Coordinates of C-alpha atoms in Angstrom, one line a residue:
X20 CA 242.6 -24.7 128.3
X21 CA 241.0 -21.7 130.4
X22 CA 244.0 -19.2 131.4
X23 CA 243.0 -16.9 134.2
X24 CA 245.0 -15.0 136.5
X25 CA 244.1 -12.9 139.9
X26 CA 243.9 -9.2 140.4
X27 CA 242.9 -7.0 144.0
X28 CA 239.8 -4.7 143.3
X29 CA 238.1 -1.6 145.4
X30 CA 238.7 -0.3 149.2
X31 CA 240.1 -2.9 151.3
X32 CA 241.1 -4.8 148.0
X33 CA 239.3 -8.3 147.3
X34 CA 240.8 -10.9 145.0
X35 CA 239.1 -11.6 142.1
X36 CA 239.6 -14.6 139.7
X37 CA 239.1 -12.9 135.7
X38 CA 239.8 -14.8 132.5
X39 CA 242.7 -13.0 130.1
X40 CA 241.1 -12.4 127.0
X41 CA 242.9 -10.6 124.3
X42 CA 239.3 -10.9 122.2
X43 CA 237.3 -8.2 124.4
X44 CA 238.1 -4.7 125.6
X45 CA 235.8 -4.6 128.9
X46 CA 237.7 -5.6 132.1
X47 CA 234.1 -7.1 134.3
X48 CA 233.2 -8.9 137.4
X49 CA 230.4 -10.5 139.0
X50 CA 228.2 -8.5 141.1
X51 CA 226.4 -9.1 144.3
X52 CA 223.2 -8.1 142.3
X53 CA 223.7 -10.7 140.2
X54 CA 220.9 -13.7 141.0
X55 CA 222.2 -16.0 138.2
X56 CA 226.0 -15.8 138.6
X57 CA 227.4 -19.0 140.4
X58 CA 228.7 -18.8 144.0
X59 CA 230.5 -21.9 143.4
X60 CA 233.6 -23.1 140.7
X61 CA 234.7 -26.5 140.0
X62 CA 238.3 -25.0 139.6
X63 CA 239.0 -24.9 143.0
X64 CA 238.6 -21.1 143.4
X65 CA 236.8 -18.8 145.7
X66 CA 234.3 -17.0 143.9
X67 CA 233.6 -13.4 145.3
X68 CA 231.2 -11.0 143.9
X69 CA 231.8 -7.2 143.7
X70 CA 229.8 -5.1 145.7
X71 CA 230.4 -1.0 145.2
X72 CA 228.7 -0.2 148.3
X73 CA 231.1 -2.3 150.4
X74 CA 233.9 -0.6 148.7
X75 CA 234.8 3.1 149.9
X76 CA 236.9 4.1 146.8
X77 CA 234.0 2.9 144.7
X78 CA 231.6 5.0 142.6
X79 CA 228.8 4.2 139.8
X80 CA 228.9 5.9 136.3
X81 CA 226.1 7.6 134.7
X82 CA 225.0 7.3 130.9
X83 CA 226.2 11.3 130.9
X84 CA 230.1 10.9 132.1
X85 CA 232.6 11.3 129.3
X86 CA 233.5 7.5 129.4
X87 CA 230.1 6.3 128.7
X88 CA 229.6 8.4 126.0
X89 CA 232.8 7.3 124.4
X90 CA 232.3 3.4 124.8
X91 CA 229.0 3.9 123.4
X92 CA 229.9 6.5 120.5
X93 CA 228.1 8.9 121.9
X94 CA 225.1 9.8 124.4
X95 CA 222.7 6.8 124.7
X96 CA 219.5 8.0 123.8
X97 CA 217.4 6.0 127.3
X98 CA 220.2 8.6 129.0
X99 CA 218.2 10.5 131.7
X100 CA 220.2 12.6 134.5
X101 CA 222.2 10.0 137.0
X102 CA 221.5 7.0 135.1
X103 CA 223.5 4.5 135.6
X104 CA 226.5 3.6 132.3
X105 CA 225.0 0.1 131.0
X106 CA 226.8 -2.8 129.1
X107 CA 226.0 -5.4 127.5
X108 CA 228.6 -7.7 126.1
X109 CA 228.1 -11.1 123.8
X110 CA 230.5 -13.2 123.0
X111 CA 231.5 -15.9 120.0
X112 CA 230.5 -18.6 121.9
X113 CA 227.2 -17.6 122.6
X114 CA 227.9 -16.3 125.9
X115 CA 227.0 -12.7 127.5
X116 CA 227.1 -9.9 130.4
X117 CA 225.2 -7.0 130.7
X118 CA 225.5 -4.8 133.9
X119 CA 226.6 -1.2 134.7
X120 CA 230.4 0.6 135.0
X121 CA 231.9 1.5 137.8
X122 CA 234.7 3.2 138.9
X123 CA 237.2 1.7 141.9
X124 CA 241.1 1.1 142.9
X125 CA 242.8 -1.8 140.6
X126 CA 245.3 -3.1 142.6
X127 CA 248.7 -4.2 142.1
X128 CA 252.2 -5.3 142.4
X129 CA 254.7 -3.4 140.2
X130 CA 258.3 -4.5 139.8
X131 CA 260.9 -2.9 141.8
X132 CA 264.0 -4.9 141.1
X133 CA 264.6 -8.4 140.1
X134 CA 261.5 -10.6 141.6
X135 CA 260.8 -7.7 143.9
X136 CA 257.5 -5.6 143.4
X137 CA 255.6 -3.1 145.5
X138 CA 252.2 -2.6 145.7
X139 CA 250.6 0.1 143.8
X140 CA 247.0 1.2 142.5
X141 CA 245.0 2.5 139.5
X142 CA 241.5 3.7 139.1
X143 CA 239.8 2.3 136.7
X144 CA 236.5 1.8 135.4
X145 CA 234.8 -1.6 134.8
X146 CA 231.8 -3.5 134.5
X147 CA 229.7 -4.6 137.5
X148 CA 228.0 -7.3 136.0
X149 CA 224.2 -8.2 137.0
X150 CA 223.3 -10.8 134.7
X151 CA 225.3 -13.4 132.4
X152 CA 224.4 -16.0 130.3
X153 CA 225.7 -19.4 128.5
X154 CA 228.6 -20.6 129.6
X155 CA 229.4 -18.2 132.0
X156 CA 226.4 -19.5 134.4
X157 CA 228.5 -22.6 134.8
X158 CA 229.6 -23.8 137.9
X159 CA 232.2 -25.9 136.4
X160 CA 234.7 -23.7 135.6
X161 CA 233.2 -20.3 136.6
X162 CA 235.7 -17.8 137.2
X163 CA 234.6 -14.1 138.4
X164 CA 234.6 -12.2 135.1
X165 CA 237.1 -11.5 132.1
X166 CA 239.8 -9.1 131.7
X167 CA 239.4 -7.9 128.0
X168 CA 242.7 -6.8 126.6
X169 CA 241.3 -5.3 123.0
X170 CA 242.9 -2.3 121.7
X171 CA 240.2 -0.1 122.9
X172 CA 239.8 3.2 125.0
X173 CA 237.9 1.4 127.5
X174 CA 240.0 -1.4 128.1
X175 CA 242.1 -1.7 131.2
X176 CA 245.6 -1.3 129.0
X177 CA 244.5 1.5 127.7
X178 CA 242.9 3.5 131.3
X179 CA 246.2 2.6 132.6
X180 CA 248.4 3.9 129.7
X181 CA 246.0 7.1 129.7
X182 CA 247.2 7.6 133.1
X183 CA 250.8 7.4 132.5
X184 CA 251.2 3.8 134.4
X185 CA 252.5 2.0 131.4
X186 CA 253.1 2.2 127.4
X187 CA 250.4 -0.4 125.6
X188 CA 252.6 -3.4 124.7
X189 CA 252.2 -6.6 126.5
X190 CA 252.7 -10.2 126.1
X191 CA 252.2 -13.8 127.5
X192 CA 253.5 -16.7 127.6
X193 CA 251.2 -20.0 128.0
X194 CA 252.6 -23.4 129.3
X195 CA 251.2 -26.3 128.6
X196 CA 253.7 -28.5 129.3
X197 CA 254.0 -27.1 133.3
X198 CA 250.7 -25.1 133.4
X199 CA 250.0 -21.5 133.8
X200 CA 252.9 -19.1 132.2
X201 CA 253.7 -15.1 132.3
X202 CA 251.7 -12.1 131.5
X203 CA 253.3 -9.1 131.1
X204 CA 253.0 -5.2 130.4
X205 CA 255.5 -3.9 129.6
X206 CA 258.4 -3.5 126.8
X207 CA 259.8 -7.2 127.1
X208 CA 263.5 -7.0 126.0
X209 CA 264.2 -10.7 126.2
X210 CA 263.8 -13.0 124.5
X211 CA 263.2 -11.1 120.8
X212 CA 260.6 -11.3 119.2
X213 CA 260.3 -11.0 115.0
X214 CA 256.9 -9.3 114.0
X215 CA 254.2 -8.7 111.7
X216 CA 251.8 -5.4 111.0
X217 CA 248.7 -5.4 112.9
X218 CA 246.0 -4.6 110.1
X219 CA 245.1 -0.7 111.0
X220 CA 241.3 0.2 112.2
X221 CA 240.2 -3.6 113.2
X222 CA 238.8 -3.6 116.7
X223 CA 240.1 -7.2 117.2
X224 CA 243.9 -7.9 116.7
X225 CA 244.0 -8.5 113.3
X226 CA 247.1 -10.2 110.9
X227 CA 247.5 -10.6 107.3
X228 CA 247.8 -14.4 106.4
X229 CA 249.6 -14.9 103.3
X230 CA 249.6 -18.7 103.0
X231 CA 249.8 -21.9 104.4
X232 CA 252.0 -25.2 104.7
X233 CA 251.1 -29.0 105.5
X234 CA 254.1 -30.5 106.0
X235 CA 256.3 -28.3 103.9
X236 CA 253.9 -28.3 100.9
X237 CA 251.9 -24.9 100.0
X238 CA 248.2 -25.5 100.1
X239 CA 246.8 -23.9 96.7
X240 CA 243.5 -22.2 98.0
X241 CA 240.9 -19.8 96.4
X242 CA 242.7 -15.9 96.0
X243 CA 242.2 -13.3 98.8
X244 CA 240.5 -16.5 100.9
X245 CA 242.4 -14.3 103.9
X246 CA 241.2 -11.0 102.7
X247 CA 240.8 -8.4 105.0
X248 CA 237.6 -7.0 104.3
X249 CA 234.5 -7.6 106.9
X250 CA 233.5 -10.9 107.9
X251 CA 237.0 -12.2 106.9
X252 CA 240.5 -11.7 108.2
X253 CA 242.8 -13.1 110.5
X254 CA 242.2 -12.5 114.6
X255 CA 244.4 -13.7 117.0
X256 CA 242.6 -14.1 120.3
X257 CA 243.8 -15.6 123.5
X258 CA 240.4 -15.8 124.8
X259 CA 239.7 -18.8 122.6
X260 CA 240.8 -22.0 122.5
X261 CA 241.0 -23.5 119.4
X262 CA 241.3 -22.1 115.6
X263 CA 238.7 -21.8 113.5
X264 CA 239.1 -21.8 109.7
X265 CA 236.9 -21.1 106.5
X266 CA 235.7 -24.1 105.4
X267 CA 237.9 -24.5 102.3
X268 CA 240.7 -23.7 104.3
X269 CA 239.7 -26.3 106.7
X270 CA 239.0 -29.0 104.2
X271 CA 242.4 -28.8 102.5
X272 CA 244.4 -28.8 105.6
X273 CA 241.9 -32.4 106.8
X274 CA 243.1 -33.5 103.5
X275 CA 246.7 -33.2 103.8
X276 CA 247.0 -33.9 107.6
X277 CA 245.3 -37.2 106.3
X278 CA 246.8 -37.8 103.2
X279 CA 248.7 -41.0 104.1
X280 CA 245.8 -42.5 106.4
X281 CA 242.9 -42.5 104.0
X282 CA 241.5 -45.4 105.6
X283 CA 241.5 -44.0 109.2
X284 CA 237.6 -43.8 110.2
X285 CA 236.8 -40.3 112.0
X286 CA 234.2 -40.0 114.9
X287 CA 232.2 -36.7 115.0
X288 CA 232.4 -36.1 118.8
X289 CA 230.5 -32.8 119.6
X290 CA 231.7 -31.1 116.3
X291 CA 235.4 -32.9 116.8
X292 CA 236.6 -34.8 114.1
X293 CA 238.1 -37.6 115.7
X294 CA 240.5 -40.8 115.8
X295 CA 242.3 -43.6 117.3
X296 CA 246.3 -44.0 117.1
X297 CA 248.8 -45.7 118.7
X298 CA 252.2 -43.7 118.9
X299 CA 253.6 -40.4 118.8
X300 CA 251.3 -37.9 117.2
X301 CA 254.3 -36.1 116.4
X302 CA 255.9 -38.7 114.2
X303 CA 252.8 -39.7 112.5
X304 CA 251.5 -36.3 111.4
X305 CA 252.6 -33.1 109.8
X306 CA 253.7 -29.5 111.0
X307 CA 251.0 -27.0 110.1
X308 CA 253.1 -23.6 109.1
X309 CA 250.8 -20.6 108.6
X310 CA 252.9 -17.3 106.8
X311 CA 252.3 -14.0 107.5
X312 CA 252.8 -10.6 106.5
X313 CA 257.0 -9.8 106.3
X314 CA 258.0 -13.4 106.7
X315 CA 256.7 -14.4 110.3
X316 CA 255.8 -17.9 110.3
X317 CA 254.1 -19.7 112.6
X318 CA 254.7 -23.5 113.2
X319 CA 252.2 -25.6 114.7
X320 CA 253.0 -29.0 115.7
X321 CA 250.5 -32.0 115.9
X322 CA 250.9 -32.1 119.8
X323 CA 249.7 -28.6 119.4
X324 CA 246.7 -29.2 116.8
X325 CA 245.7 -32.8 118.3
X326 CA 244.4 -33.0 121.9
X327 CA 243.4 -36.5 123.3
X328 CA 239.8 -36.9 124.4
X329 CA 239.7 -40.4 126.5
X330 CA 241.1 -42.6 124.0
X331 CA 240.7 -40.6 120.9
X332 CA 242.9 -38.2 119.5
X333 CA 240.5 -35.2 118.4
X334 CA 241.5 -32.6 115.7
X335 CA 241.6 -28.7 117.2
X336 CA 240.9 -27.3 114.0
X337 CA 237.2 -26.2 113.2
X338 CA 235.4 -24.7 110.6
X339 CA 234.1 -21.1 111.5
X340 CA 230.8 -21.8 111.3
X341 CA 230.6 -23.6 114.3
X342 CA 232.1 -21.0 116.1
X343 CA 230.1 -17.9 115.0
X344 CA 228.0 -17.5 112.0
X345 CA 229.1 -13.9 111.2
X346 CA 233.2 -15.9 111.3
X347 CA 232.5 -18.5 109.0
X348 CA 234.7 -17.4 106.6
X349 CA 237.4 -16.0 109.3
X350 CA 240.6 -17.4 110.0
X351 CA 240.9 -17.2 114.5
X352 CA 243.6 -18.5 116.1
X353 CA 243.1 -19.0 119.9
X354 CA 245.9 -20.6 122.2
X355 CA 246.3 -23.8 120.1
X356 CA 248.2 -22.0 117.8
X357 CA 250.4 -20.1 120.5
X358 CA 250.7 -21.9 123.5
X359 CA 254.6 -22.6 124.5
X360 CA 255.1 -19.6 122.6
X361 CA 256.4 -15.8 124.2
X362 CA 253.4 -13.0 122.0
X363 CA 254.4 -9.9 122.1
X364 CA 251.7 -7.2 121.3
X365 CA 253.1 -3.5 120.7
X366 CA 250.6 -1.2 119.8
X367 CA 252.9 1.3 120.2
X368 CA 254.5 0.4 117.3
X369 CA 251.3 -1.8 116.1
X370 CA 253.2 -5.0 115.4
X371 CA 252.5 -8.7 117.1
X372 CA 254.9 -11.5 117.3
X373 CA 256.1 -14.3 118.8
X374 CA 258.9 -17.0 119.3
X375 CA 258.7 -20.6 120.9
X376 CA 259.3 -20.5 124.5
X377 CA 259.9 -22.1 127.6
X378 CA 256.8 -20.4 129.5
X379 CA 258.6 -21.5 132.5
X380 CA 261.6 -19.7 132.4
X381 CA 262.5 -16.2 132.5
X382 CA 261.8 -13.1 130.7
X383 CA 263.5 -9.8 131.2
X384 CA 261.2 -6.9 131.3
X385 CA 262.5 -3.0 130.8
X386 CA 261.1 0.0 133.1
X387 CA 260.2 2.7 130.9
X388 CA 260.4 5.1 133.5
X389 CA 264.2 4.0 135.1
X390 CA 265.4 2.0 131.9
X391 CA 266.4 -1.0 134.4
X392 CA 265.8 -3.9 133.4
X393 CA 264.3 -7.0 135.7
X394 CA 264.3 -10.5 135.3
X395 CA 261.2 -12.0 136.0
X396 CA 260.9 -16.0 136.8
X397 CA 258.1 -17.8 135.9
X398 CA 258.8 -20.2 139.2
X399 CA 259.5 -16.9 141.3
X400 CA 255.7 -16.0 140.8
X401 CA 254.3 -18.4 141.7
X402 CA 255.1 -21.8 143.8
X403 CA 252.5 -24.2 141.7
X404 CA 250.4 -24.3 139.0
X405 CA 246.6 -24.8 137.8
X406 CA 245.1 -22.5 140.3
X407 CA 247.3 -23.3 143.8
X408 CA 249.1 -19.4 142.6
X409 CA 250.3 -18.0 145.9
X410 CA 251.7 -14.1 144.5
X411 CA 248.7 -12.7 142.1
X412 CA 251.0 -10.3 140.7
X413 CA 251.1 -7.4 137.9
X414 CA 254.2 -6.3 137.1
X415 CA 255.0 -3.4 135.3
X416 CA 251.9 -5.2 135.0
X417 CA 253.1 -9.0 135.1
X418 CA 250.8 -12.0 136.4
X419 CA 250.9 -15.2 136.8
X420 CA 248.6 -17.3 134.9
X421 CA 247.1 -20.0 136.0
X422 CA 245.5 -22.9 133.7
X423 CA 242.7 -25.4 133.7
X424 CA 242.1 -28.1 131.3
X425 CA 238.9 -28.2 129.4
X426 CA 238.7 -30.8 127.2

């Protein structure tokens, strides 16, 4: 599934469509210098690229201005007087953006009261993208650019929380079972969450894994398979969607999942391992329980791990190596493992959790500035779901998300 939501950008505001990606730090869109970004998306959208000139709040960045230098870790050394800030941004799947910051109004609806907001707006500094590459070229389910949610100084939580709009925690809530779901900044009081330490100094959102279950049996694998040090790990990204596993790791849990069919034949479909069956998944096949740090588990079910592709049931597990050479022997956990599920990402307090969820339901959000608290309705948001979203809200930030199937 692709989960996007809507935001209002520059002076008068235009809408832009933006993937949520918890993977990335850089918030970008599409600009109108852009001769290979598509005009056109198969999701039913209106594309619209960003053009600085056409907004009167908006304003370039050079390679000299204290944010460039800090995103780059220090002063580029092409950096000549009114340059403009470049970027350039690749991504696990191959691919990429590269264009130039800006800086313009963000705007927004913040909660006022229970399903009331008003608008407001930040300025904040993103990337004007000129080129992309990959799978971003595609018309088929081209969006306008991505909203990175990383823990970085450059990312759009953290320009807002620098400027005293919010306190970095947020959280979302992805339904598969209705479509779309919640995103939300802001301290999310209910429903409770239990937690596990984010592992300090990783640019990505990084957990320790401690073990795993196949249907209530521990899997014995090689010691520190999930150690932290580089190349390995545990990231939990909502940008992706599906998990990719080392390939031992992998192996044993294809082993176990399969135990009692050893005579079930399994089609390679474009790196899917894959299968026919008759009945409930469910009932056939094993919960996957991965255990982290301080007790937190994490039950995936086979509806969750199993997709159907036509009339095959294809496994969403995946080794690493087919996702990135440099994560072979990472564990990532994309929205596979946590759709249907509230997250809850404090780093404030540098903790993530999560609880199953009915993403469309309420949540009840606290005002760190009042201390109310407002009850926020997945239905009150929006009227439909996929990409028919009629309120592209944030509040306190919270937005609707909308979804679209891939596979």
């Amino acid at each position: 599934r692709l989960y996007f939501t809507q935001i209002g950008i520059g002076t008068p505001a235009k809408s832009y469509y933006v993937q949520v990606d918890t993977g990335s730090d850089i918030l970008w869109v599409n600009c109108v210098s852009c001769d290979t970004c598509p005009r056109k998306s198969g999701l039913g959208i209106e594309l619209t690229l960003y053009d600085p000139s056409g907004s009167s709040s908006g304003t370039g960045v050079t390679c000299g201005q204290e944010f460039c230098v800090a995103t780059h870790g220090g002063v580029l050394p092409s950096c000549v007087p009114a340059a403009p800030c470049q970027y350039s941004i690749s991504y696990g799947d191959g691919s990429s953006t590269t264009g130039f910051f800006v800086t313009d109004f963000l705007q927004y609806n913040q909660v006022s009261g229970n399903s009331q907001t008003s608008l407001a707006n930040t300025s904040i500094t993103f990337g004007c993208g000129a080129k992309i590459g990959g799978d971003l070229g595609s018309s088929s389910q081209a969006l306008d650019g991505i909203l990175g949610f990383g823990q970085s100084n450059s990312s759009m939580l953290s320009q807002l929380a620098a400027a005293g709009k919010v306190r970095k925690v947020f959280a979302h809530c992805l339904d598969t079972i209705n479509g779309g779901g919640i995103f939300a900044i802001g301290d999310v009081v209910q429903p409770k969450v239990s937690t596990t330490p984010l592992v300090p100094g990783m640019p990505h959102y990084n957990v320790n894994l401690e073990a795993i279950d196949v249907g209530g049996v521990k899997l014995q694998l090689p010691t520190n398979i999930f150690g932290i040090e580089e190349s390995k790990g545990t990231i939990i990204d909502s940008g992706t969607t599906l998990a990719y596993l080392p390939g031992v790791v992998y192996n044993a849990i294809m082993s176990k999942v399969f135990a009692q069919y050893g005579d079930m034949p399994l089609k390679n479909d474009q790196d899917f391992q894959c299968f026919r069956y008759s009945g409930s998944v469910d009932d056939g096949f094993p919960i996957i329980t991965f255990h982290f740090e301080g007790g937190l588990p994490l039950n995936i079910h086979p509806h969750d791990y199993l997709f159907q592709n036509g009339e095959l049931y294809c496994m969403g597990f995946q080794t690493g190596g087919l996702q990135t050479k440099d994560g072979k022997d990472m564990v990532l956990l994309g929205d596979l493992a946590f759709s249907n599920r509230l997250v809850l990402y404090d780093l404030e307090n540098q903790v993530i959790g999560w609880t199953d969820y009915n993403c469309s339901s309420s949540i009840k959000i606290k005002d760190d500035k009042t201390g109310s608290i407002y009850t926020v309705n997945a239905h009150d948001i929006s009227s439909g779901w996929r990409f028919q979203w009629h309120k592209p809200l944030f509040v306190l930030l919270v937005t609707a998300l909308c979804s679209y199937t891939m596979f």
